[in-house]
CSV table of C-alpha atoms and ligand atoms in Angstrom, one decimal:
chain,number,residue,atom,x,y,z
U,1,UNK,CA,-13.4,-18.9,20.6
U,2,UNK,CA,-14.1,-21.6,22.7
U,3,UNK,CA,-14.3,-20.9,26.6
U,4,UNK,CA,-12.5,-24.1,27.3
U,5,UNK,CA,-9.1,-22.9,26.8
U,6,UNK,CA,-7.1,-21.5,29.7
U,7,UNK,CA,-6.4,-17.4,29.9
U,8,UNK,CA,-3.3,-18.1,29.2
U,9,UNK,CA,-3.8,-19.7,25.9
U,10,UNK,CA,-6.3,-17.2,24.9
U,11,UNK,CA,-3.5,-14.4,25.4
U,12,UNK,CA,-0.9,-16.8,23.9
U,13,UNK,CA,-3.5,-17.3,20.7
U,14,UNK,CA,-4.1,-13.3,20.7
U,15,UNK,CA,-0.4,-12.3,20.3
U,16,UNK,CA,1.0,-14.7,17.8
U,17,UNK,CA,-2.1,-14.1,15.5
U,18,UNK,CA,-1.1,-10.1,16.3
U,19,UNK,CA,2.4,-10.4,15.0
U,20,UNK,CA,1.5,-9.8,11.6
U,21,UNK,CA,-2.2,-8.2,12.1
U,22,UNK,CA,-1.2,-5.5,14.5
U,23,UNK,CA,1.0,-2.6,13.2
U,24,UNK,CA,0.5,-0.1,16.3
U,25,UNK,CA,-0.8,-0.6,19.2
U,26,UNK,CA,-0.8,3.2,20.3
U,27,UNK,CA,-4.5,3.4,19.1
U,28,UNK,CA,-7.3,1.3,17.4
U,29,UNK,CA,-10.3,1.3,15.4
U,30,UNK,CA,-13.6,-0.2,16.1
U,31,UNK,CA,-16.1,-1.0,13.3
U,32,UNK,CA,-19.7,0.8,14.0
U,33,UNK,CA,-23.4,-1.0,12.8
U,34,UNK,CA,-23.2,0.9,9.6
U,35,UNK,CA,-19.4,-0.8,8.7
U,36,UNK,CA,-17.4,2.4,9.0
U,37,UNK,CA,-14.8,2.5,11.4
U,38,UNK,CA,-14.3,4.9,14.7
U,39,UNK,CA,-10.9,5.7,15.2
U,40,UNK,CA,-10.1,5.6,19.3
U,41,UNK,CA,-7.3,7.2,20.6
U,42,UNK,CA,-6.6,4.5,23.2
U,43,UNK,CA,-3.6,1.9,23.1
U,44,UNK,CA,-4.7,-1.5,21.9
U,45,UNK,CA,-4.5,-4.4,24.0
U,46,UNK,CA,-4.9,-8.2,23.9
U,47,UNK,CA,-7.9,-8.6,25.6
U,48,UNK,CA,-9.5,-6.1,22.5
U,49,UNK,CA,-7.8,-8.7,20.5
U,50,UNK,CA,-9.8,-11.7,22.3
U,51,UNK,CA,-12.9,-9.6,22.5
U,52,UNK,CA,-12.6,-9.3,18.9
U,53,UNK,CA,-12.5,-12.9,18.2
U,54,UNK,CA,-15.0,-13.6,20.7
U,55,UNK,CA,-17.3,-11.3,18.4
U,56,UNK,CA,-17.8,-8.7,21.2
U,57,UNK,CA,-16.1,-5.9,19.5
U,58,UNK,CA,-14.7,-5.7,15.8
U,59,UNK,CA,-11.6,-4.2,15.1
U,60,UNK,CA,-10.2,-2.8,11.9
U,61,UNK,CA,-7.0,-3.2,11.2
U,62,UNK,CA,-4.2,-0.6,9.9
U,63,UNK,CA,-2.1,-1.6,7.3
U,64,UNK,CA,0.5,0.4,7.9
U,65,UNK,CA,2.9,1.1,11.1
U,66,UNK,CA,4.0,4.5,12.5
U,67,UNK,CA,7.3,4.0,10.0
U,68,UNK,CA,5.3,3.4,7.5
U,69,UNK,CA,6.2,-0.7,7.0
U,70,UNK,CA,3.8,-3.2,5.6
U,71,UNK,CA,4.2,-6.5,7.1
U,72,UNK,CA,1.2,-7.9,4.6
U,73,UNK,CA,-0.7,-6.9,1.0
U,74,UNK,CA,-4.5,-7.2,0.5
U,75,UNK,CA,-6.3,-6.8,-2.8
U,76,UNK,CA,-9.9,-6.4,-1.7
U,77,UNK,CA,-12.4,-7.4,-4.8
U,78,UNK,CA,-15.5,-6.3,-3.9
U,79,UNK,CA,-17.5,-8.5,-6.9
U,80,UNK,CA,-18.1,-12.1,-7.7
U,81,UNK,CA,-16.6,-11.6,-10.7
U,82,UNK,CA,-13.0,-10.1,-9.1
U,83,UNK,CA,-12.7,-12.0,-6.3
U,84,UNK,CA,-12.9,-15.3,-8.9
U,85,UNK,CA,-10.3,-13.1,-10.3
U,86,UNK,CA,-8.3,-12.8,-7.2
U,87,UNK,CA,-8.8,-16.7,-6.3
U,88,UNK,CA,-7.2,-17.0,-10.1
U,89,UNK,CA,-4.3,-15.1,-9.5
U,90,UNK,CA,-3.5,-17.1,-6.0
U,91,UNK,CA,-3.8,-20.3,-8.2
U,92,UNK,CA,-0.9,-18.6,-10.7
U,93,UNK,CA,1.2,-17.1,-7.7
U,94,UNK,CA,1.1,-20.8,-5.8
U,95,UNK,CA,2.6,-22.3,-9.2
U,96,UNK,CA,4.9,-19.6,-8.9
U,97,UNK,CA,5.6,-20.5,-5.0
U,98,UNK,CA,4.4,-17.3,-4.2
U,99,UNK,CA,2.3,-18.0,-1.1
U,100,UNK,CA,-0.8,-16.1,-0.7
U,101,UNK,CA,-4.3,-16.2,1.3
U,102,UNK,CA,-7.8,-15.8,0.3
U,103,UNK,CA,-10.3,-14.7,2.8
U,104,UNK,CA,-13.9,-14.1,1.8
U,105,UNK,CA,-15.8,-10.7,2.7
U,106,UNK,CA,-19.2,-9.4,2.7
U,107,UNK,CA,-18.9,-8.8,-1.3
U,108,UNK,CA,-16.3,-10.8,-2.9
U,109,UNK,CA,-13.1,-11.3,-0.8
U,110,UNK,CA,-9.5,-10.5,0.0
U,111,UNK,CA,-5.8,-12.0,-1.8
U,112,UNK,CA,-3.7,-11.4,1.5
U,113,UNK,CA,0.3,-11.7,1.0
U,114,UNK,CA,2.3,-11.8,4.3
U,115,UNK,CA,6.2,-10.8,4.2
U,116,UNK,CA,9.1,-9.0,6.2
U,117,UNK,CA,8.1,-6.0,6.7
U,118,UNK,CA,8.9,-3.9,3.4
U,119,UNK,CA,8.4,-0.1,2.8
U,120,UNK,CA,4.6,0.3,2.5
U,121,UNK,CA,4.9,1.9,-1.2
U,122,UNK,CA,6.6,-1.2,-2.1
U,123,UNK,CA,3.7,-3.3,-0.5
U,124,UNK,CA,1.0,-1.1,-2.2
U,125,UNK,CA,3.1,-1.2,-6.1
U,126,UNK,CA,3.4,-4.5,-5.3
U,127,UNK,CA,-0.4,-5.4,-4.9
U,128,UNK,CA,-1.4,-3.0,-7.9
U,129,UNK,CA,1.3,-4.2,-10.4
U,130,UNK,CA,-0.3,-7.2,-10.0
U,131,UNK,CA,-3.8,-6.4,-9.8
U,132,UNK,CA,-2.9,-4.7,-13.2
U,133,UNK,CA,-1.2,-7.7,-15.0
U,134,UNK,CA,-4.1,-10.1,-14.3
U,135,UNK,CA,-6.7,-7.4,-15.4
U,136,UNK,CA,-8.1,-7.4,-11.7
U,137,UNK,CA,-10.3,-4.7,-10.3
U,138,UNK,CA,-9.9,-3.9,-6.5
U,139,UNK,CA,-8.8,-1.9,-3.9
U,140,UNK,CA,-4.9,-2.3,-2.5
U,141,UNK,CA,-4.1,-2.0,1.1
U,142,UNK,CA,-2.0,-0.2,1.7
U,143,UNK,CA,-3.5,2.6,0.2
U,144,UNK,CA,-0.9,5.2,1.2
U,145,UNK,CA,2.5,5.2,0.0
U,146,UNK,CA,3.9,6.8,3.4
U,147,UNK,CA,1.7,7.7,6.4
U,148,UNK,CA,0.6,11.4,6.2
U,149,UNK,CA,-1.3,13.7,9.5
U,150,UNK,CA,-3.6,10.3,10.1
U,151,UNK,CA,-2.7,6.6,11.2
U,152,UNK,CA,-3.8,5.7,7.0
U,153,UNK,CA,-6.1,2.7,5.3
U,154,UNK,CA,-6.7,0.1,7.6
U,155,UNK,CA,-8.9,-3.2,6.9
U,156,UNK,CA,-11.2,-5.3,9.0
U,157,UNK,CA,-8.7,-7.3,11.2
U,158,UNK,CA,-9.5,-11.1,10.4
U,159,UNK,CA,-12.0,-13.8,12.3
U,160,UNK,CA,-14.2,-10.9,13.6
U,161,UNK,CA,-17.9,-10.4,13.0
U,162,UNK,CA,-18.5,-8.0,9.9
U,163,UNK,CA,-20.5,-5.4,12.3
U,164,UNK,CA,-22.9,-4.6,8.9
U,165,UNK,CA,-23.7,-8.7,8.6
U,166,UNK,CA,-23.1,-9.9,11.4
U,167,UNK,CA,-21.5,-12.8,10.1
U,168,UNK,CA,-17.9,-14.2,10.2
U,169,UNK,CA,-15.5,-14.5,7.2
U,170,UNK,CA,-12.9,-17.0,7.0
U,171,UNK,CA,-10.0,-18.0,4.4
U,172,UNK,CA,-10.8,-20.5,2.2
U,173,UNK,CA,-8.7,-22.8,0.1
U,174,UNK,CA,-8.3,-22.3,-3.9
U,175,UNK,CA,-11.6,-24.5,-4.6
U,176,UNK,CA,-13.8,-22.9,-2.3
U,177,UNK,CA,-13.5,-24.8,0.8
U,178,UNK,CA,-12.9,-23.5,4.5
U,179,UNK,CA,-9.1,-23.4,4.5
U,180,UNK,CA,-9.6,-25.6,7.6
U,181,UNK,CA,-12.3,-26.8,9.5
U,182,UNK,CA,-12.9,-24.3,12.5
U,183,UNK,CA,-11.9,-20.8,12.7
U,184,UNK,CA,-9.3,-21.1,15.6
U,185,UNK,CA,-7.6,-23.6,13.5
U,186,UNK,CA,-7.7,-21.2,10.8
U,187,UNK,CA,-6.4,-18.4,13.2
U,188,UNK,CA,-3.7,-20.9,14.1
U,189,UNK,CA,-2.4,-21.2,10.3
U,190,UNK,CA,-2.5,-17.4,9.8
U,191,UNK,CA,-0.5,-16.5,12.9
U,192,UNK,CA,2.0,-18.2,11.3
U,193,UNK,CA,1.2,-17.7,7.2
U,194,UNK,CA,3.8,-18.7,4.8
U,195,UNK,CA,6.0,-15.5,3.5
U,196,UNK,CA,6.4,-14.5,0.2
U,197,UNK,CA,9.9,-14.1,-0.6
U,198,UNK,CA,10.7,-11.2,-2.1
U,199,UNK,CA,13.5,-12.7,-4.3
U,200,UNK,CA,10.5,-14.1,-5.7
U,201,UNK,CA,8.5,-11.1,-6.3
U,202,UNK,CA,11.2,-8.9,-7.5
U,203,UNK,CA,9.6,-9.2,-11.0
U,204,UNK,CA,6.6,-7.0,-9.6
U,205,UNK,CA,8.0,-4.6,-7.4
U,206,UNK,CA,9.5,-1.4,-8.9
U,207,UNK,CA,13.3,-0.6,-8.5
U,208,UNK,CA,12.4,3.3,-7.4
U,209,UNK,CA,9.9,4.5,-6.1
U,210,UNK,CA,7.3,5.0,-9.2
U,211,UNK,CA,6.0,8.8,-9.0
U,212,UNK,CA,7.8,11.4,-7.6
U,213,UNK,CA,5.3,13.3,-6.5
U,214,UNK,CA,6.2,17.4,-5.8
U,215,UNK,CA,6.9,17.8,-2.4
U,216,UNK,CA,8.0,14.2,-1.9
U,217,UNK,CA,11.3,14.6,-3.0
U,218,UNK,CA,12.5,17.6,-1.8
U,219,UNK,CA,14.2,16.9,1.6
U,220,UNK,CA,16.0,20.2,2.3
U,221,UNK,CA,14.5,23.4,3.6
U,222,UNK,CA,13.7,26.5,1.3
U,223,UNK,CA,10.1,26.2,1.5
U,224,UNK,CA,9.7,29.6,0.1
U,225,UNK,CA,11.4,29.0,-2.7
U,226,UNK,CA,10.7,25.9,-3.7
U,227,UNK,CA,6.9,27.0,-3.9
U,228,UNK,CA,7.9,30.1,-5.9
U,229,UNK,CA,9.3,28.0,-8.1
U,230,UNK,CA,6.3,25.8,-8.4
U,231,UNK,CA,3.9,28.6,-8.8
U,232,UNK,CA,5.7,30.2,-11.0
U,233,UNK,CA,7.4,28.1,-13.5
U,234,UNK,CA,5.2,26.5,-15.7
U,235,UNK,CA,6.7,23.0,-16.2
U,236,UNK,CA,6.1,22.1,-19.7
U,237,UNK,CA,7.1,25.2,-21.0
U,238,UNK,CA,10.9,25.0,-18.6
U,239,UNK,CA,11.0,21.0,-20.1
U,240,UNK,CA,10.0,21.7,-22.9
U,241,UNK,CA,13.0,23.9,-23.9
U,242,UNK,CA,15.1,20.6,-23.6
U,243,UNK,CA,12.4,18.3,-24.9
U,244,UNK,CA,9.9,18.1,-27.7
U,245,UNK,CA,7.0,17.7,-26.2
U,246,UNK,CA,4.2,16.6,-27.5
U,247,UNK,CA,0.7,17.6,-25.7
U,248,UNK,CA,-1.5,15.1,-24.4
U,249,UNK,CA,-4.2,14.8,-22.0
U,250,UNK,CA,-3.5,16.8,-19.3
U,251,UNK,CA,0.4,17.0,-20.0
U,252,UNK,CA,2.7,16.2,-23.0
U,253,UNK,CA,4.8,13.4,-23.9
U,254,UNK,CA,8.5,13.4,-25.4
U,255,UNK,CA,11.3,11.2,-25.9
U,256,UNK,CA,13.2,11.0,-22.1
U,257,UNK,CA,16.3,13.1,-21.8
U,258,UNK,CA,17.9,10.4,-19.5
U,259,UNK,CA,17.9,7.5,-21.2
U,260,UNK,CA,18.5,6.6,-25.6
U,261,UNK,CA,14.7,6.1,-25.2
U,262,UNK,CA,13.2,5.0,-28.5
U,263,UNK,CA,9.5,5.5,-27.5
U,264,UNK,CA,7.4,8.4,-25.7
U,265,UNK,CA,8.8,7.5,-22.5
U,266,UNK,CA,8.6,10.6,-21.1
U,267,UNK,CA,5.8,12.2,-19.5
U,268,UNK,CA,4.7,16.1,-18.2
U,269,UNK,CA,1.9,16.3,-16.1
U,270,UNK,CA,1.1,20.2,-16.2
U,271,UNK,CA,-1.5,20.4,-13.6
U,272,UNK,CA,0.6,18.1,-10.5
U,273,UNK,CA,3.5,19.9,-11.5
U,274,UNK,CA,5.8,16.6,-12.3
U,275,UNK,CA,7.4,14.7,-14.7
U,276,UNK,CA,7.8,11.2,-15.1
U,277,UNK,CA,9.8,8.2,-17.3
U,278,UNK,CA,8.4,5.3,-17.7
U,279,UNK,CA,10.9,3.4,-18.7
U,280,UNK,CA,12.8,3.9,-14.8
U,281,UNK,CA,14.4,7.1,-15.2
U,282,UNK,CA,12.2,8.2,-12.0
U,283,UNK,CA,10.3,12.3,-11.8
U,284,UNK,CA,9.2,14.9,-9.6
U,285,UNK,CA,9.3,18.4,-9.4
U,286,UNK,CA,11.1,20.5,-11.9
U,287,UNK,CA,13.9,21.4,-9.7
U,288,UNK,CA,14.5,17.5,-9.9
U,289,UNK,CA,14.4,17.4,-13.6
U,290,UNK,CA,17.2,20.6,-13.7
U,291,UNK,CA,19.3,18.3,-11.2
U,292,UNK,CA,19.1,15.4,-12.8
U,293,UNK,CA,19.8,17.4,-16.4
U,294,UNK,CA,23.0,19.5,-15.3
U,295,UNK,CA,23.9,17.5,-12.6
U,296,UNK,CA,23.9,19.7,-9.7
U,297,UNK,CA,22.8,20.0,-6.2
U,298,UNK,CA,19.5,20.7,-4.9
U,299,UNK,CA,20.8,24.5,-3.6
U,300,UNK,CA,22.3,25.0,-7.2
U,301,UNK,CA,19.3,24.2,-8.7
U,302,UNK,CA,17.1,26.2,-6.7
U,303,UNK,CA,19.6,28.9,-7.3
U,304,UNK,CA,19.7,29.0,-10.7
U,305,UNK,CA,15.5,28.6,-11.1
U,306,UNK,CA,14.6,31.5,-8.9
U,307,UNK,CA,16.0,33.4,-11.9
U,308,UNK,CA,12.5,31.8,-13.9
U,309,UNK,CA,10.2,33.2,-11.1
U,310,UNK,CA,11.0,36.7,-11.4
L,1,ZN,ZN1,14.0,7.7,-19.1
């Protein structure tokens, strides 16, 4: 940055462009020589953020906050070949008005999508349902669906000096040219990106949340027993007394109890322990699938499967 401005428009530069970047500012991450990241147990603060852009320091940054929001989506194609994928898929999103941001990378390059902040497992299905229609390969930040013990993925935080290169990355337009002529002017436009709308995007985000992974979905306390019943019950031989099931893979497939499903949409995974529709039925454990089948309460349910531990 140059030293001409004033302090006050280096702090005023270093929070706007942190509005969307920064999702906590109880700790931060500083990229090491070798491009790994040290997590620091120290609040962020805006003069980081201006050392940062000066090129003193590099700072990664998380994707998620501590309520596990996304404010933003990156696909991160880490190929020549991908990241001409990625700049293809902006080109089809702008004709769509879908507003996105390509920033280029030591290998390949990020697709960046800015929005109100959304649950992150929307943010992350939303970035892989895409990557998957356009046949993309590459990462998607987030990478967690909800934040677990640690503070999650987190991605080099724009304009900064890649610590492994040494070089700066900026966002380019969809022919291959800087997205504007200096990097502060860039900064300026992505402090204030264009949102995607999510009206707009509702074709590619999911109604329910997809998997429903064992443990997940099971909000109420009897811990004891709901692990008996997950060691103990063997869950393609409880569904499969109410559907044929087919074996395949590591599980089996049937027709889905919940819906008039005219295809395999169901699915058994025998060593996570879940089920699955794939038509929108939702899964999870097998105490949700005996719910969801007689209709009753989590308790009910739990009472009537100890029955299958013994
Ligand atoms: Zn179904």
């Amino acid at each position: 940055m140059k030293e001409r401005l004033t302090p006050i428009e280096k702090i005023n530069i270093a929070s706007e462009f942190a509005k969307n970047f920064v999702q906590r500012w109880d700790l931060k991450a500083i990229q090491r020589k070798d491009g790994s990241y040290l997590s620091i147990k120290h609040p962020l603060t805006h003069d980081d953020i201006l050392d940062h852009l000066k090129g003193e320091i590099t700072l990664g940054a998380y994707v998620l906050n501590p309520d596990s929001m996304a404010h933003f989506t990156v696909m991160d194609a880490d190929d020549e070949t991908n990241f001409s994928g990625l700049i293809g898929v902006s080109m089809v999103l702008m004709a769509r008005k879908i507003p996105s941001y390509i920033e280029e990378s030591r290998r390949g390059g990020h697709l960046w999508m800015f929005f109100d902040p959304m649950d992150g497992w929307k943010a992350r299905s939303l970035g892989n349902t895409i990557a998957e229609k356009f046949g993309v390969t590459c990462e998607v930040f987030p990478k967690q669906d909800k934040l677990g013990e640690g503070p999650g993925s987190l991605i080099r935080l724009p304009f900064g000096v890649h610590q492994k290169t040494g070089k700066r990355y900026g966002f380019i337009d969809r022919t291959g040219n800087p997205l504007a002529p200096t990097l502060l002017e860039q900064l300026k436009i992505l402090s204030y990106p264009e949102k995607v709308q999510l009206s707009d995007v509702e074709s590619y985000l999911p109604t329910k949340k997809p998997v429903n992974l064992p443990g997940n979905s099971i909000q109420e306390g009897s811990g004891t027993s709901w692990s008996q019943i997950k060691e103990k019950i063997n869950i393609k031989d409880f569904i499969g007394q109410y559907v044929e099931l087919r074996s395949s893979g590591g599980g089996a497939m049937g027709k889905c109890p919940f819906h008039d499903d005219t295809h395999n949409s169901f699915g058994v995974n025998e060593k996570g322990n879940y089920w699955h529709c794939f038509a929108g039925c939702g899964g999870g454990s097998v105490i949700d699938f005996y719910m969801k089948l007689k209709g009753v309460d989590f308790k009910t349910a739990v009472e009537d499967l100890r029955q299958w531990t013994k």
